[in-house]
Short mmCIF file of C-alpha atoms and ligand atoms in Angstrom, two decimals:
data_model
loop_
_atom_site.label_atom_id
_atom_site.label_comp_id
_atom_site.label_asym_id
_atom_site.label_seq_id
_atom_site.Cartn_x
_atom_site.Cartn_y
_atom_site.Cartn_z
CA MET A 1 18.75 1.78 56.57
CA PRO A 2 17.64 4.68 54.37
CA ALA A 3 15.87 3.51 51.20
CA LEU A 4 17.96 3.80 48.08
CA PRO A 5 16.64 6.50 45.79
CA ALA A 6 14.56 4.85 43.03
CA GLN A 7 16.34 4.55 39.66
CA PRO A 8 14.78 7.09 37.36
CA SER A 9 13.04 5.46 34.40
CA PRO A 10 14.80 5.81 31.02
CA LEU A 11 12.13 8.32 30.06
CA ASP A 12 12.64 10.47 33.16
CA ALA A 13 16.40 10.28 32.72
CA ASP A 14 16.06 11.35 29.08
CA LEU A 15 13.90 14.31 30.02
CA ALA A 16 16.49 15.42 32.55
CA ALA A 17 19.25 15.08 29.94
CA LEU A 18 17.34 16.44 26.93
CA PRO A 19 19.68 19.25 25.82
CA GLY A 20 22.65 16.88 25.91
CA LEU A 21 20.69 14.26 23.97
CA LEU A 22 19.83 16.75 21.27
CA ASP A 23 23.51 17.68 21.07
CA ALA A 24 24.38 14.01 20.62
CA ALA A 25 21.84 13.70 17.82
CA ARG A 26 23.20 16.86 16.24
CA ASP A 27 26.76 15.53 16.40
CA HIS A 28 25.65 12.25 14.85
CA ALA A 29 23.78 14.04 12.06
CA ALA A 30 26.66 16.41 11.39
CA ALA A 31 29.11 13.52 11.16
CA PHE A 32 26.80 11.59 8.84
CA LEU A 33 26.37 14.58 6.54
CA ALA A 34 30.09 15.36 6.57
CA GLY A 35 30.75 11.75 5.51
CA LEU A 36 28.28 11.67 2.62
CA ASP A 37 31.01 12.11 0.04
CA GLU A 38 33.06 9.13 1.24
CA ARG A 39 30.18 6.79 2.05
CA ALA A 40 29.37 4.04 -0.46
CA VAL A 41 26.40 5.52 -2.28
CA VAL A 42 24.42 2.31 -1.71
CA PRO A 43 26.33 0.13 0.78
CA GLY A 44 24.30 -3.00 -0.04
CA ARG A 45 24.71 -4.61 3.38
CA ALA A 46 22.39 -7.29 4.64
CA ALA A 47 19.97 -6.23 7.37
CA PRO A 48 21.31 -6.81 10.91
CA GLU A 49 20.02 -9.74 12.95
CA PRO A 50 16.62 -8.79 14.36
CA LEU A 51 16.52 -7.69 17.99
CA PRO A 52 13.75 -8.80 20.33
CA LEU A 53 11.32 -6.09 21.46
CA PRO A 54 13.09 -4.16 24.22
CA ARG A 55 11.11 -4.58 27.42
CA HIS A 56 12.35 -1.83 29.66
CA GLY A 57 14.31 0.23 27.22
CA SER A 58 17.72 1.71 27.73
CA GLY A 59 17.20 5.40 27.02
CA ALA A 60 17.80 7.52 23.95
CA ARG A 61 21.59 7.58 24.23
CA ALA A 62 21.79 3.77 24.12
CA ALA A 63 19.25 3.76 21.27
CA LEU A 64 21.48 6.16 19.35
CA ALA A 65 24.48 3.92 19.97
CA ALA A 66 22.54 0.85 18.79
CA PHE A 67 21.30 2.66 15.67
CA THR A 68 24.84 3.84 14.96
CA GLU A 69 26.17 0.32 15.22
CA ARG A 70 23.39 -1.77 13.68
CA TRP A 71 21.62 0.36 11.10
CA ALA A 72 23.65 3.44 10.20
CA PRO A 73 26.34 1.53 8.24
CA GLY A 74 23.76 0.20 5.81
CA MET A 75 22.11 3.54 5.14
CA SER A 76 22.67 4.87 1.65
CA ALA A 77 24.01 8.29 0.79
CA ALA A 78 20.59 9.20 -0.61
CA ALA A 79 21.09 12.72 0.70
CA GLY A 80 24.41 12.91 -1.08
CA PRO A 81 25.58 14.14 -4.46
CA ARG A 82 25.92 10.89 -6.43
CA TYR A 83 22.66 9.19 -5.57
CA LEU A 84 21.10 9.68 -8.99
CA GLY A 85 18.49 6.93 -8.90
CA PHE A 86 14.74 7.60 -9.04
CA VAL A 87 14.35 11.38 -8.76
CA THR A 88 15.93 12.07 -5.43
CA GLY A 89 16.45 15.43 -3.83
CA GLY A 90 18.76 16.08 -0.95
CA VAL A 91 18.14 18.25 2.04
CA THR A 92 19.29 21.84 2.16
CA PRO A 93 20.49 23.13 5.53
CA ALA A 94 17.42 25.29 6.08
CA ALA A 95 15.09 22.46 5.10
CA LEU A 96 16.79 20.24 7.66
CA VAL A 97 16.39 22.84 10.38
CA GLY A 98 12.71 23.16 9.51
CA ASP A 99 12.28 19.40 9.58
CA TRP A 100 13.95 19.04 12.97
CA LEU A 101 11.76 21.74 14.42
CA THR A 102 8.69 20.03 12.97
CA GLY A 103 9.35 17.16 15.33
CA ALA A 104 10.14 19.44 18.25
CA TYR A 105 6.99 21.54 17.82
CA ASP A 106 4.84 18.49 17.02
CA GLN A 107 1.88 20.46 15.68
CA ASN A 108 -1.16 18.93 14.06
CA PRO A 109 -1.97 21.62 11.51
CA ASN A 110 -5.48 20.61 10.58
CA SER A 111 -8.01 22.96 12.10
CA ALA A 112 -8.80 26.50 13.13
CA LEU A 113 -9.31 25.32 16.71
CA ASP A 114 -5.52 25.50 17.01
CA PRO A 115 -4.72 27.53 13.91
CA ALA A 116 -1.00 28.42 13.78
CA GLY A 117 0.13 25.27 11.99
CA GLN A 118 -2.48 25.41 9.27
CA ASP A 119 -1.90 29.13 8.80
CA LEU A 120 1.79 28.36 8.24
CA GLU A 121 0.89 25.66 5.73
CA ARG A 122 -1.31 28.11 3.87
CA GLU A 123 1.40 30.75 3.74
CA THR A 124 3.83 28.14 2.37
CA ALA A 125 1.36 26.82 -0.21
CA GLY A 126 0.80 30.43 -1.33
CA TRP A 127 4.54 30.93 -1.85
CA LEU A 128 4.74 27.72 -3.86
CA ARG A 129 1.76 28.69 -5.99
CA GLU A 130 3.53 31.90 -6.94
CA MET A 131 6.84 30.16 -7.54
CA PHE A 132 5.25 27.74 -10.01
CA GLY A 133 3.46 30.53 -11.84
CA LEU A 134 -0.04 29.51 -10.78
CA SER A 135 -2.71 32.13 -10.23
CA ALA A 136 -4.82 32.75 -7.14
CA ALA A 137 -7.46 30.40 -8.55
CA HIS A 138 -5.32 27.45 -7.47
CA GLU A 139 -5.47 26.49 -3.81
CA GLY A 140 -2.63 24.37 -2.49
CA ALA A 141 -2.57 21.69 0.20
CA PHE A 142 0.34 19.66 1.54
CA VAL A 143 0.43 15.88 1.22
CA SER A 144 3.10 13.25 1.80
CA GLY A 145 4.36 12.84 -1.78
CA ALA A 146 3.46 13.07 -5.45
CA THR A 147 1.54 9.79 -5.38
CA MET A 148 -0.78 11.31 -2.79
CA SER A 149 -0.89 14.57 -4.73
CA ASN A 150 -1.96 12.71 -7.88
CA THR A 151 -4.49 10.78 -5.82
CA VAL A 152 -6.02 13.94 -4.39
CA GLY A 153 -6.11 15.62 -7.81
CA LEU A 154 -7.81 12.59 -9.35
CA ALA A 155 -10.22 12.37 -6.41
CA VAL A 156 -11.31 15.92 -7.17
CA ALA A 157 -11.54 14.96 -10.85
CA ARG A 158 -13.79 12.05 -9.87
CA GLU A 159 -16.08 14.41 -7.97
CA TRP A 160 -16.13 16.76 -10.96
CA LEU A 161 -17.21 13.88 -13.20
CA GLY A 162 -20.04 13.34 -10.73
CA GLU A 163 -21.01 16.99 -10.95
CA ARG A 164 -21.17 16.75 -14.75
CA LEU A 165 -23.23 13.57 -14.60
CA GLY A 166 -25.53 14.67 -11.79
CA VAL A 167 -24.31 12.11 -9.25
CA CYS A 168 -22.10 12.31 -6.16
CA PRO A 169 -19.33 9.71 -6.09
CA SER A 170 -18.14 10.79 -2.63
CA ASP A 171 -21.55 9.87 -1.21
CA ASP A 172 -22.71 7.14 -3.54
CA GLY A 173 -19.42 5.51 -4.55
CA ALA A 174 -17.41 5.55 -7.75
CA HIS A 175 -19.80 3.06 -9.37
CA ALA A 176 -22.37 5.88 -9.61
CA LEU A 177 -20.24 7.27 -12.44
CA GLY A 178 -20.36 4.20 -14.64
CA PRO A 179 -17.25 3.55 -16.73
CA VAL A 180 -14.69 6.35 -16.59
CA ARG A 181 -11.94 7.14 -19.08
CA VAL A 182 -8.65 8.70 -17.99
CA LEU A 183 -6.55 9.64 -21.01
CA SER A 184 -2.80 10.07 -20.79
CA GLY A 185 0.32 9.80 -22.94
CA SER A 186 3.09 8.66 -20.58
CA PRO A 187 1.53 8.58 -17.11
CA HIS A 188 3.66 7.92 -14.05
CA SER A 189 2.98 4.56 -12.41
CA SER A 190 1.45 6.35 -9.43
CA VAL A 191 -1.50 7.40 -11.59
CA GLY A 192 -2.57 3.76 -11.96
CA LYS A 193 -2.16 3.28 -8.22
CA ALA A 194 -4.29 6.37 -7.55
CA LEU A 195 -7.02 5.13 -9.90
CA SER A 196 -6.98 1.80 -8.11
CA MET A 197 -7.37 3.45 -4.71
CA LEU A 198 -10.14 5.73 -5.97
CA GLY A 199 -12.28 2.88 -7.22
CA LEU A 200 -11.96 4.03 -10.82
CA GLY A 201 -9.65 1.14 -11.55
CA ARG A 202 -6.35 0.89 -13.36
CA ARG A 203 -8.18 -0.13 -16.51
CA SER A 204 -9.84 3.26 -16.72
CA LEU A 205 -6.45 4.52 -17.92
CA VAL A 206 -6.42 4.84 -21.72
CA ALA A 207 -2.98 5.08 -23.28
CA VAL A 208 -2.87 7.87 -25.85
CA PRO A 209 -0.13 7.71 -28.51
CA THR A 210 2.85 9.97 -28.00
CA LEU A 211 4.72 12.02 -30.58
CA PRO A 212 7.18 9.99 -32.69
CA GLY A 213 10.27 9.16 -30.63
CA ARG A 214 8.94 11.11 -27.68
CA GLU A 215 7.17 10.56 -24.36
CA ALA A 216 5.03 13.69 -24.84
CA VAL A 217 1.44 13.08 -25.83
CA ASP A 218 0.48 13.63 -29.46
CA PRO A 219 -2.20 16.36 -29.24
CA ALA A 220 -3.89 15.10 -32.43
CA ALA A 221 -4.07 11.59 -30.98
CA LEU A 222 -5.45 13.02 -27.76
CA GLU A 223 -8.11 14.86 -29.71
CA ALA A 224 -9.01 11.64 -31.53
CA ALA A 225 -9.30 9.82 -28.19
CA LEU A 226 -11.49 12.61 -26.82
CA ARG A 227 -13.68 12.45 -29.91
CA GLU A 228 -14.40 8.81 -29.34
CA THR A 229 -15.13 9.31 -25.63
CA SER A 230 -18.78 9.84 -24.82
CA GLY A 231 -19.43 12.13 -21.88
CA PRO A 232 -16.96 13.90 -19.61
CA CYS A 233 -13.56 12.35 -18.91
CA VAL A 234 -10.21 13.05 -17.30
CA VAL A 235 -6.93 13.91 -19.01
CA VAL A 236 -3.67 13.45 -17.12
CA ALA A 237 -1.04 15.59 -18.76
CA ASN A 238 2.58 14.94 -17.92
CA ALA A 239 5.04 17.71 -17.20
CA GLY A 240 8.31 15.86 -16.82
CA THR A 241 8.32 12.12 -17.56
CA VAL A 242 10.75 10.08 -15.52
CA ASN A 243 12.72 8.54 -18.40
CA THR A 244 13.39 11.48 -20.66
CA VAL A 245 11.76 14.44 -18.84
CA ASP A 246 9.42 15.06 -21.72
CA PHE A 247 6.58 17.54 -21.44
CA ASP A 248 3.12 17.43 -22.91
CA ASP A 249 2.20 20.68 -24.65
CA LEU A 250 0.00 21.90 -21.82
CA ARG A 251 -1.46 24.81 -23.77
CA ALA A 252 -2.43 22.59 -26.68
CA VAL A 253 -3.96 20.05 -24.29
CA ALA A 254 -5.84 22.71 -22.34
CA ALA A 255 -7.14 24.27 -25.59
CA LEU A 256 -8.99 21.03 -26.32
CA ARG A 257 -11.35 21.88 -23.49
CA GLU A 258 -13.05 24.34 -25.83
CA ARG A 259 -14.45 21.36 -27.71
CA TYR A 260 -14.33 18.48 -25.23
CA ASP A 261 -15.47 18.13 -21.67
CA PHE A 262 -12.61 16.95 -19.45
CA TRP A 263 -10.84 17.61 -16.19
CA LEU A 264 -7.18 18.44 -16.78
CA HIS A 265 -4.82 17.08 -14.14
CA VAL A 266 -1.12 17.84 -14.62
CA ASP A 267 1.52 15.62 -13.01
CA GLY A 268 4.43 18.02 -12.65
CA ALA A 269 6.02 16.11 -9.79
CA PHE A 270 9.48 17.40 -10.59
CA GLY A 271 8.97 18.94 -14.04
CA ALA A 272 7.04 21.85 -12.55
CA PHE A 273 10.39 23.16 -11.32
CA ALA A 274 11.17 24.09 -14.93
CA ALA A 275 9.00 27.13 -14.19
CA LEU A 276 11.79 28.54 -12.03
CA SER A 277 14.30 28.78 -14.86
CA PRO A 278 13.81 31.35 -17.63
CA GLU A 279 15.53 29.00 -20.07
CA HIS A 280 13.08 26.16 -19.33
CA ALA A 281 9.87 27.84 -18.20
CA HIS A 282 8.35 27.38 -21.68
CA LEU A 283 8.19 23.64 -20.95
CA VAL A 284 5.43 24.25 -18.41
CA ALA A 285 3.68 27.11 -20.18
CA GLY A 286 -0.01 26.57 -19.57
CA LEU A 287 0.40 24.92 -16.17
CA ASP A 288 -1.98 27.50 -14.75
CA LEU A 289 -4.71 26.23 -17.08
CA ALA A 290 -4.85 22.89 -15.25
CA ASP A 291 -7.74 22.01 -12.97
CA SER A 292 -5.38 20.21 -10.63
CA VAL A 293 -1.60 20.06 -10.39
CA CYS A 294 0.78 17.69 -8.60
CA VAL A 295 4.21 18.91 -7.46
CA ASP A 296 6.60 16.90 -5.35
CA LEU A 297 8.73 18.80 -2.88
CA HIS A 298 10.98 16.04 -1.54
CA LYS A 299 12.47 15.83 -5.02
CA TRP A 300 13.63 19.15 -6.44
CA LEU A 301 12.83 21.45 -3.54
CA ASN A 302 15.36 19.43 -1.55
CA VAL A 303 13.28 19.04 1.58
CA PRO A 304 13.30 15.73 3.50
CA TYR A 305 10.90 12.99 2.43
CA ASP A 306 7.21 13.29 3.19
CA SER A 307 6.40 16.45 1.28
CA ALA A 308 4.43 17.35 -1.82
CA VAL A 309 1.80 19.88 -2.71
CA GLN A 310 -1.49 19.52 -4.51
CA PHE A 311 -3.19 22.43 -6.22
CA THR A 312 -6.73 22.60 -7.45
CA ARG A 313 -9.15 25.20 -8.75
CA ARG A 314 -12.11 23.43 -7.16
CA ARG A 315 -11.58 23.42 -3.45
CA ASP A 316 -15.34 23.01 -3.04
CA LEU A 317 -15.18 19.61 -4.74
CA GLN A 318 -12.04 18.73 -2.84
CA ALA A 319 -13.79 19.39 0.45
CA ARG A 320 -16.77 17.35 -0.68
CA VAL A 321 -14.47 14.35 -1.12
CA PHE A 322 -12.30 14.76 1.96
CA GLN A 323 -14.63 16.40 4.49
CA ASN A 324 -14.40 14.80 7.87
CA ALA A 325 -17.61 15.61 9.68
CA ALA A 326 -17.09 15.31 13.42
CA ALA A 327 -18.59 17.15 16.34
CA TYR A 328 -15.18 18.27 17.55
CA LEU A 329 -14.17 19.80 14.24
CA GLY A 330 -15.42 23.07 12.87
CA PRO A 331 -18.00 23.35 10.10
CA LEU A 332 -16.76 23.29 6.52
CA GLY A 333 -17.26 27.01 5.90
CA ASP A 334 -15.91 28.99 2.94
CA ILE A 335 -12.29 28.33 3.84
CA PRO A 336 -12.25 24.70 4.91
CA ASP A 337 -9.79 23.57 7.54
CA LEU A 338 -7.00 21.38 6.19
CA VAL A 339 -8.57 18.32 7.79
CA HIS A 340 -11.23 18.54 5.06
CA LEU A 341 -8.85 18.72 2.09
CA THR A 342 -6.62 15.64 2.03
CA PRO A 343 -6.79 11.93 2.92
CA GLU A 344 -5.07 12.48 6.25
CA ASN A 345 -6.79 13.99 9.24
CA SER A 346 -3.88 14.47 11.61
CA HIS A 347 -0.57 15.16 9.98
CA ARG A 348 2.83 16.54 10.90
CA MET A 349 3.58 20.18 10.07
CA ARG A 350 5.41 19.06 6.94
CA ALA A 351 5.18 22.52 5.42
CA LEU A 352 7.76 23.83 7.86
CA ALA A 353 10.74 22.35 6.01
CA ALA A 354 9.53 23.95 2.77
CA TRP A 355 8.83 27.21 4.61
CA PHE A 356 12.38 27.28 5.91
CA ALA A 357 13.82 26.44 2.49
CA LEU A 358 11.85 29.17 0.75
CA HIS A 359 12.54 31.73 3.45
CA ALA A 360 16.23 30.91 3.51
CA TYR A 361 16.98 30.70 -0.22
CA GLY A 362 13.99 32.24 -1.94
CA SER A 363 12.77 31.48 -5.42
CA GLU A 364 16.10 32.72 -6.80
CA GLY A 365 18.10 30.29 -4.68
CA HIS A 366 15.88 27.48 -5.87
CA ARG A 367 16.15 28.62 -9.49
CA GLU A 368 19.90 28.36 -9.06
CA ILE A 369 19.57 24.77 -7.72
CA VAL A 370 17.40 23.83 -10.71
CA GLU A 371 19.83 25.34 -13.21
CA ARG A 372 22.81 23.77 -11.50
CA CYS A 373 21.18 20.30 -11.70
CA VAL A 374 20.39 20.81 -15.38
CA ALA A 375 24.01 21.78 -16.04
CA ARG A 376 25.21 18.63 -14.27
CA ALA A 377 22.82 16.46 -16.32
CA ARG A 378 24.16 18.01 -19.50
CA ASP A 379 27.72 17.33 -18.35
CA LEU A 380 26.91 13.66 -17.83
CA GLY A 381 25.04 13.53 -21.13
CA ARG A 382 28.15 14.78 -22.95
CA ALA A 383 30.37 12.33 -21.08
CA VAL A 384 28.08 9.45 -22.07
CA GLU A 385 28.15 10.55 -25.70
CA ALA A 386 31.93 10.58 -25.58
CA ALA A 387 32.18 7.14 -23.93
CA PRO A 388 32.55 4.37 -26.54
CA ARG A 389 30.86 1.72 -24.37
CA LEU A 390 27.84 3.85 -23.46
CA ARG A 391 25.01 5.28 -25.49
CA LEU A 392 22.73 8.21 -24.74
CA LEU A 393 19.14 7.13 -25.41
CA ALA A 394 17.42 10.51 -25.41
CA PRO A 395 18.46 14.14 -25.51
CA VAL A 396 19.01 15.63 -22.06
CA ARG A 397 15.94 17.85 -21.92
CA LEU A 398 16.23 18.84 -18.30
CA ASN A 399 17.72 16.90 -15.40
CA VAL A 400 17.68 13.22 -16.41
CA VAL A 401 20.21 11.29 -18.45
CA CYS A 402 18.82 8.10 -19.98
CA LEU A 403 21.64 5.83 -21.11
CA THR A 404 22.38 2.27 -22.09
CA LEU A 405 25.26 0.06 -23.19
CA ALA A 406 26.46 0.67 -26.73
CA GLU A 407 26.58 -3.07 -27.33
CA ASP A 408 24.25 -5.84 -26.19
CA PRO A 409 22.16 -3.72 -23.82
CA THR A 410 20.32 -6.50 -22.00
CA ALA A 411 18.56 -5.82 -18.71
CA GLN A 412 20.98 -8.22 -17.04
CA ARG A 413 24.10 -6.47 -18.28
CA LEU A 414 22.68 -3.11 -17.29
CA ALA A 415 21.85 -4.41 -13.83
CA ALA A 416 25.43 -5.64 -13.55
CA LEU A 417 26.69 -2.25 -14.70
CA ALA A 418 24.55 -0.42 -12.13
CA ASP A 419 25.71 -2.83 -9.45
CA LYS A 420 29.39 -2.36 -10.21
CA ALA A 421 29.02 1.42 -10.24
CA ALA A 422 26.86 1.56 -7.09
CA PRO A 423 29.53 2.31 -4.50
CA GLU A 424 30.38 5.43 -6.50
CA VAL A 425 27.13 6.40 -8.21
CA PHE A 426 23.57 5.08 -7.94
CA LEU A 427 21.35 4.84 -11.03
CA THR A 428 18.02 3.04 -11.43
CA PRO A 429 16.87 0.82 -14.31
CA THR A 430 14.17 1.51 -16.85
CA THR A 431 13.10 0.55 -20.36
CA LEU A 432 12.75 3.08 -23.13
CA ASP A 433 10.96 1.96 -26.29
CA GLY A 434 11.83 -1.62 -25.42
CA THR A 435 15.51 -0.89 -24.79
CA PRO A 436 16.73 -1.65 -21.27
CA ALA A 437 18.38 1.46 -19.88
CA LEU A 438 19.56 3.29 -16.80
CA ARG A 439 18.58 6.75 -15.69
CA ALA A 440 20.57 9.31 -13.78
CA ALA A 441 18.38 12.05 -12.31
CA PHE A 442 19.96 15.22 -11.00
CA SER A 443 17.92 16.92 -8.33
CA ASN A 444 20.27 17.19 -5.37
CA TRP A 445 21.66 20.66 -4.60
CA ARG A 446 24.98 19.09 -3.51
CA THR A 447 25.99 17.56 -6.84
CA THR A 448 29.07 19.28 -8.25
CA ALA A 449 30.83 19.09 -11.61
CA GLU A 450 33.44 16.92 -9.89
CA ASP A 451 30.71 14.51 -8.73
CA THR A 452 29.48 14.26 -12.29
CA ARG A 453 33.00 13.53 -13.49
CA ARG A 454 33.30 10.78 -10.86
CA ALA A 455 29.91 9.38 -11.87
CA ALA A 456 30.89 9.29 -15.55
CA ALA A 457 34.21 7.63 -14.77
CA ALA A 458 32.50 5.00 -12.62
CA LEU A 459 29.95 4.24 -15.34
CA GLU A 460 32.65 3.92 -18.00
CA ALA A 461 34.74 1.64 -15.79
CA ALA A 462 31.70 -0.49 -14.96
CA ALA A 463 30.74 -0.70 -18.64
CA ALA A 464 34.19 -2.05 -19.41
CA ALA A 465 33.79 -4.71 -16.72
CA VAL A 466 30.41 -6.21 -17.68
C1 PLP B 1 8.19 10.70 -8.28
C2 PLP B 1 7.01 10.90 -9.13
C3 PLP B 1 5.73 10.58 -8.66
C4 PLP B 1 5.49 9.89 -7.34
O1 PLP B 1 6.09 10.57 -6.31
P1 PLP B 1 6.26 10.00 -4.82
O2 PLP B 1 6.83 11.17 -4.13
O3 PLP B 1 7.19 8.84 -4.92
O4 PLP B 1 4.92 9.62 -4.32
C5 PLP B 1 4.66 10.87 -9.49
N1 PLP B 1 4.84 11.41 -10.70
C6 PLP B 1 6.06 11.70 -11.19
C7 PLP B 1 6.19 12.31 -12.54
C8 PLP B 1 7.18 11.47 -10.42
O5 PLP B 1 8.40 11.77 -10.90
#
């Protein structure tokens, strides 16, 4: 009897069927994206029963079917137009194409030994530098998000403190610096996390008073805090706070360096995008004066998650912190390989999604997205002002609407309001000056005036029901 031909393994079968598999994934993705508008914004389903570890596997087609059945129904419409929680971008078509190809090409853009990926990252970082109005003195590197970008910027700041004090924290440890002061008005929570990771400690953060009724730092209070700081320190200036999108006066802050010795890090995670719009660019005037700058890309650039950029004027210090000496990697040199610039060694070619987005739509296309989001935020702000049960807590400065209940705005009632509205619009909670509130952040290119109208109607209806 002739032997039966051996069953191909799931992996061999998948390889043989690859084009068809990619078509199936494309069809799934296209259907998901086409359904974003109808999908409950946050479905709020319980997680499916856990599956045991598959032993032999069933191939990619069966995996897609299982994902479609078990997990897809619970996925939120985060990529859609009414997911206004946190600061959440969507994904433009070109960004999605770039992201898909990132997986297909599977590059590790970290060294000149295989240079194409890192050359592409550098081209993309150069485009971004220009788009945000930074000069050639700022070198950019890609990281996974703004938390990492803040961490890298503050790591370079830490090394700079060492330079001023004649010690080397990257070799000797952060304790070589002694106590460090990091001054900031309304820092993002990720700054504390970064300081914890860097061994400077969350308590190194010194809260500087803000202007009355504002989240922007009071420059006079900052000067007073600098005056009572002995030795060099770090200032984290905020360009776009998450509650009210307030901006520190970056030029006034930077001017203090004439009299005080500090590293100026600017967290412009999403606020830096104000630079794209002539009407709002004044908000980030002086950004180029910063020693390091954080900009998130998976927010307002509308690329998929896992993308931010970090700029610094002191790449030499950056390489001192992040150098990864290994026999198989090249020497540091004047233009260090990317492996020597960020916490990661290997990393995906995350710049490709941004490269596609910038190539496809240009700075003008992205200016238009920014202005469109600001217009939508203003629409919602007006609707909130007109709604008797809701109250606008801060002027709409850019792309965030901070609102609360007109009466009895407890955290519980606001949570109930957000919950009731969630199938239609997703907002996240906050507290502003002790008042529990909700924020709606507009950073998705898909959000239309009609979406904003739906969001306002859902919030009003929910307010009437809590
Ligand atoms: C979102 C945000 C961060 C953190 O960004 P991740 O991408 O979540 O790491 C930091 N700073 C500001 C101002 C932000 O808005």
